[in-house]
mmCIF file of C-alpha atoms in Angstrom:
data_model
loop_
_atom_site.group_PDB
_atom_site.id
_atom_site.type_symbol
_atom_site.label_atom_id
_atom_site.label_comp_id
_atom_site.label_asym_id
_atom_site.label_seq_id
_atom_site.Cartn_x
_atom_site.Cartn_y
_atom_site.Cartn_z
ATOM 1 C CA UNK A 1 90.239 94.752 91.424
ATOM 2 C CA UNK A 2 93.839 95.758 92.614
ATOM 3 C CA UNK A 3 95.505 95.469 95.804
ATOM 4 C CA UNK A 4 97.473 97.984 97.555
ATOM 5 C CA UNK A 5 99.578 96.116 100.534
ATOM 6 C CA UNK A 6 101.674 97.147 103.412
ATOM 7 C CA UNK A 7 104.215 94.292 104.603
ATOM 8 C CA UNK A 8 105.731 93.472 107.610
ATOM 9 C CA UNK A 9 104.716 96.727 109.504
ATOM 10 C CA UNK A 10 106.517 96.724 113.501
ATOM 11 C CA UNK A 11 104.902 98.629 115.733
ATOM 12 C CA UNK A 12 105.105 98.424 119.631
ATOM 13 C CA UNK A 13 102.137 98.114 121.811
ATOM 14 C CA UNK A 14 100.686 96.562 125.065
ATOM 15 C CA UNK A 15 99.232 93.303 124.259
ATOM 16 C CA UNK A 16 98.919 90.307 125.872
ATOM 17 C CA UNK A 17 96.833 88.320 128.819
ATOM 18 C CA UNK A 18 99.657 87.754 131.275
ATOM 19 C CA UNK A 19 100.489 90.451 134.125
ATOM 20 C CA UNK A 20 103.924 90.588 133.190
ATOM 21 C CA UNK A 21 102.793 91.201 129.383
ATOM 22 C CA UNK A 22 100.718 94.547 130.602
ATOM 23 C CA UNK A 23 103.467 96.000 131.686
ATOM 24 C CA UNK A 24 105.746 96.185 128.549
ATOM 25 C CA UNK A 25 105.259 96.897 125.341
ATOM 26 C CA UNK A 26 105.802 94.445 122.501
ATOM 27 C CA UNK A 27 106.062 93.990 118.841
ATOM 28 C CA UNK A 28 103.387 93.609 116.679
ATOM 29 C CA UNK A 29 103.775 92.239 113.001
ATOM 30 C CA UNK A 30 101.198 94.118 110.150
ATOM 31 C CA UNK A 31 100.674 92.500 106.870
ATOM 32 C CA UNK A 32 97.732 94.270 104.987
ATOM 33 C CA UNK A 33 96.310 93.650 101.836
ATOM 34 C CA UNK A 34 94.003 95.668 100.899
ATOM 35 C CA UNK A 35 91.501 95.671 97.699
ATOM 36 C CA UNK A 36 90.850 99.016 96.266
ATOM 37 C CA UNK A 37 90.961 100.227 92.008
ATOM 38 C CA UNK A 38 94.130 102.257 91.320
ATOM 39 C CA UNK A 39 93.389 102.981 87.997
ATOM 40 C CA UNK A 40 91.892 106.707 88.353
ATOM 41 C CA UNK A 41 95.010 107.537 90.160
ATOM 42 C CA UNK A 42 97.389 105.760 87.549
ATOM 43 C CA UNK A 43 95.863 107.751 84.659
ATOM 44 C CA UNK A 44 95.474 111.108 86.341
ATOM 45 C CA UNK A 45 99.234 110.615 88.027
ATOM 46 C CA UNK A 46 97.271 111.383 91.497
ATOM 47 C CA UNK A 47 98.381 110.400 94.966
ATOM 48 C CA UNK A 48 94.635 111.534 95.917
ATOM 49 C CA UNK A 49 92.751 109.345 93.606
ATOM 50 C CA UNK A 50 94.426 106.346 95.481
ATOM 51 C CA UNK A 51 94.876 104.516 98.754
ATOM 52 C CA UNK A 52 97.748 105.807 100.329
ATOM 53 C CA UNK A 53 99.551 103.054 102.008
ATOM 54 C CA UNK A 54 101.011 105.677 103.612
ATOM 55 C CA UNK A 55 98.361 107.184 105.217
ATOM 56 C CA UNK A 56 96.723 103.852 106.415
ATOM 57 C CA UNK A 57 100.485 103.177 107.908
ATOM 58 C CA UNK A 58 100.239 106.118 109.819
ATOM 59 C CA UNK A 59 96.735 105.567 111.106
ATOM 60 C CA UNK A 60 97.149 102.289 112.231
ATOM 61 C CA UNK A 61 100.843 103.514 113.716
ATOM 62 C CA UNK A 62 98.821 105.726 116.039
ATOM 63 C CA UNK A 63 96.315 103.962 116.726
ATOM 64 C CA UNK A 64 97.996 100.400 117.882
ATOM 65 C CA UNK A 65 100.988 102.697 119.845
ATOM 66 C CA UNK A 66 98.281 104.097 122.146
ATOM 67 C CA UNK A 67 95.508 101.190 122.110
ATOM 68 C CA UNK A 68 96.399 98.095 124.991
ATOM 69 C CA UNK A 69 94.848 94.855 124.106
ATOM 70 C CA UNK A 70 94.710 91.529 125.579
ATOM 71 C CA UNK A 71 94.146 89.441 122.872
ATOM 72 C CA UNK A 72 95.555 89.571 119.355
ATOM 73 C CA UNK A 73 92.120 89.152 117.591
ATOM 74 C CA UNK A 74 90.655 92.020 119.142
ATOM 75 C CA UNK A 75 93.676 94.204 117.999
ATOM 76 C CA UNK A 76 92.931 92.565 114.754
ATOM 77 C CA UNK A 77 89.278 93.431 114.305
ATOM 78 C CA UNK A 78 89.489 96.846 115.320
ATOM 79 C CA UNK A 79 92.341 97.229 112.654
ATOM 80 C CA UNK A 80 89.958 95.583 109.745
ATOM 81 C CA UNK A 81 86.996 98.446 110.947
ATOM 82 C CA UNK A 82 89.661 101.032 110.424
ATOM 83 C CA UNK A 83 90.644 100.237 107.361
ATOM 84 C CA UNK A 84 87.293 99.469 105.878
ATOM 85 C CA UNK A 85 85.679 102.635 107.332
ATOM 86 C CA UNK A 86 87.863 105.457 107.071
ATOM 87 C CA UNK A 87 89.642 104.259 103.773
ATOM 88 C CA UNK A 88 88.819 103.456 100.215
ATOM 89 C CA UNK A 89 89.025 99.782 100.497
ATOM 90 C CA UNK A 90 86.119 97.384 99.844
ATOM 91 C CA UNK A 91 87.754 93.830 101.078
ATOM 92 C CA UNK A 92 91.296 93.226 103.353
ATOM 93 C CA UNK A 93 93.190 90.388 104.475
ATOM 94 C CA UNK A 94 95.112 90.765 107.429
ATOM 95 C CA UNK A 95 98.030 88.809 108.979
ATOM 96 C CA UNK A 96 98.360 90.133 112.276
ATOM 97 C CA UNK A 97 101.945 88.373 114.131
ATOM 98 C CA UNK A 98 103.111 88.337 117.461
ATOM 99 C CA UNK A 99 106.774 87.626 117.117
ATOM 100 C CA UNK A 100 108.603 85.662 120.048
ATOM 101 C CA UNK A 101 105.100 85.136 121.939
ATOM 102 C CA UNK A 102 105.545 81.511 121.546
ATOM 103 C CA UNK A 103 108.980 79.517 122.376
ATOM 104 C CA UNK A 104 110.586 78.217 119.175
ATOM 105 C CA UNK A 105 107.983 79.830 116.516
ATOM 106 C CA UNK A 106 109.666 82.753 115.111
ATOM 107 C CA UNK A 107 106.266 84.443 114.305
ATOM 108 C CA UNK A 108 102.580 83.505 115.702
ATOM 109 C CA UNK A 109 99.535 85.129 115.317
ATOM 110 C CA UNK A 110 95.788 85.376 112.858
ATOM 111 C CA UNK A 111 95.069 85.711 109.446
ATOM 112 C CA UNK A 112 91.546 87.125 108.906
ATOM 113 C CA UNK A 113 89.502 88.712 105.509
ATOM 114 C CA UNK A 114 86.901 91.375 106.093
ATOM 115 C CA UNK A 115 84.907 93.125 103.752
ATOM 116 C CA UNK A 116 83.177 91.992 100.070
ATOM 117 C CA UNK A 117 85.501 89.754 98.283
ATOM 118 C CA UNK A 118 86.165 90.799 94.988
ATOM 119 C CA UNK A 119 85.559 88.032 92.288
ATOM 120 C CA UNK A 120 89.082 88.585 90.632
ATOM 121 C CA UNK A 121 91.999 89.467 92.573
ATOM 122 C CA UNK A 122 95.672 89.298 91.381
ATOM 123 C CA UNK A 123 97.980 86.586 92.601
ATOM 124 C CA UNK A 124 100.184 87.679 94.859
#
């Protein structure tokens, strides 16, 4: 099995418990990997026989800009259904940050794995 990954994706979005925290909009941190098989697409040289990070960029782009959330791990299971539904992707692990949410930590946030876990999957 392969992995296709997206790193350190910013997007802005309304998240957060506090009153003061529904009324901005704040950064969100995306790290995706994502297990799919890229070998059709490597021997036929075609973008459609892949996952296109792309595409799951823009998705998730849309979705979080117009989505509020209160907590962090709703954001990130709604993300994991996404991915696993609409794209070609049989197992993810997500890091999900919110930068500058806690004093002193330059980065907080959840790490979670959805999906069938592939026996072999590169290091990375």
């Amino acid at each position: 099995m392969d992995i296709v990954y997206i790193k350190e994706l910013e997007i802005q979005t309304v998240i957060g418990i506090y009153d003061w925290e529904r009324e901005i909009r704040q950064t969100v941190s995306i790290d995706l990997d994502m297990a799919t098989d890229i070998r059709p697409a490597a021997a036929a040289e075609d973008i459609a026989k892949t996952l296109d990070y792309k595409a799951v960029s823009k998705r998730l782009i849309g979705f979080i800009e117009e989505a509020e959330f209160l907590l962090i791990e709703t954001m990130a299971e709604q993300i994991a259904a996404i991915v696993l539904s609409e794209f070609p992707v049989s197992w993810l692990r997500l890091r999900l940050g919110k930068p500058g949410a806690v004093t002193g930590a330059r980065d907080v946030g959840v790490i979670i794995e959805r999906g069938e876990r592939p026996d072999r999957l590169p290091l990375i």
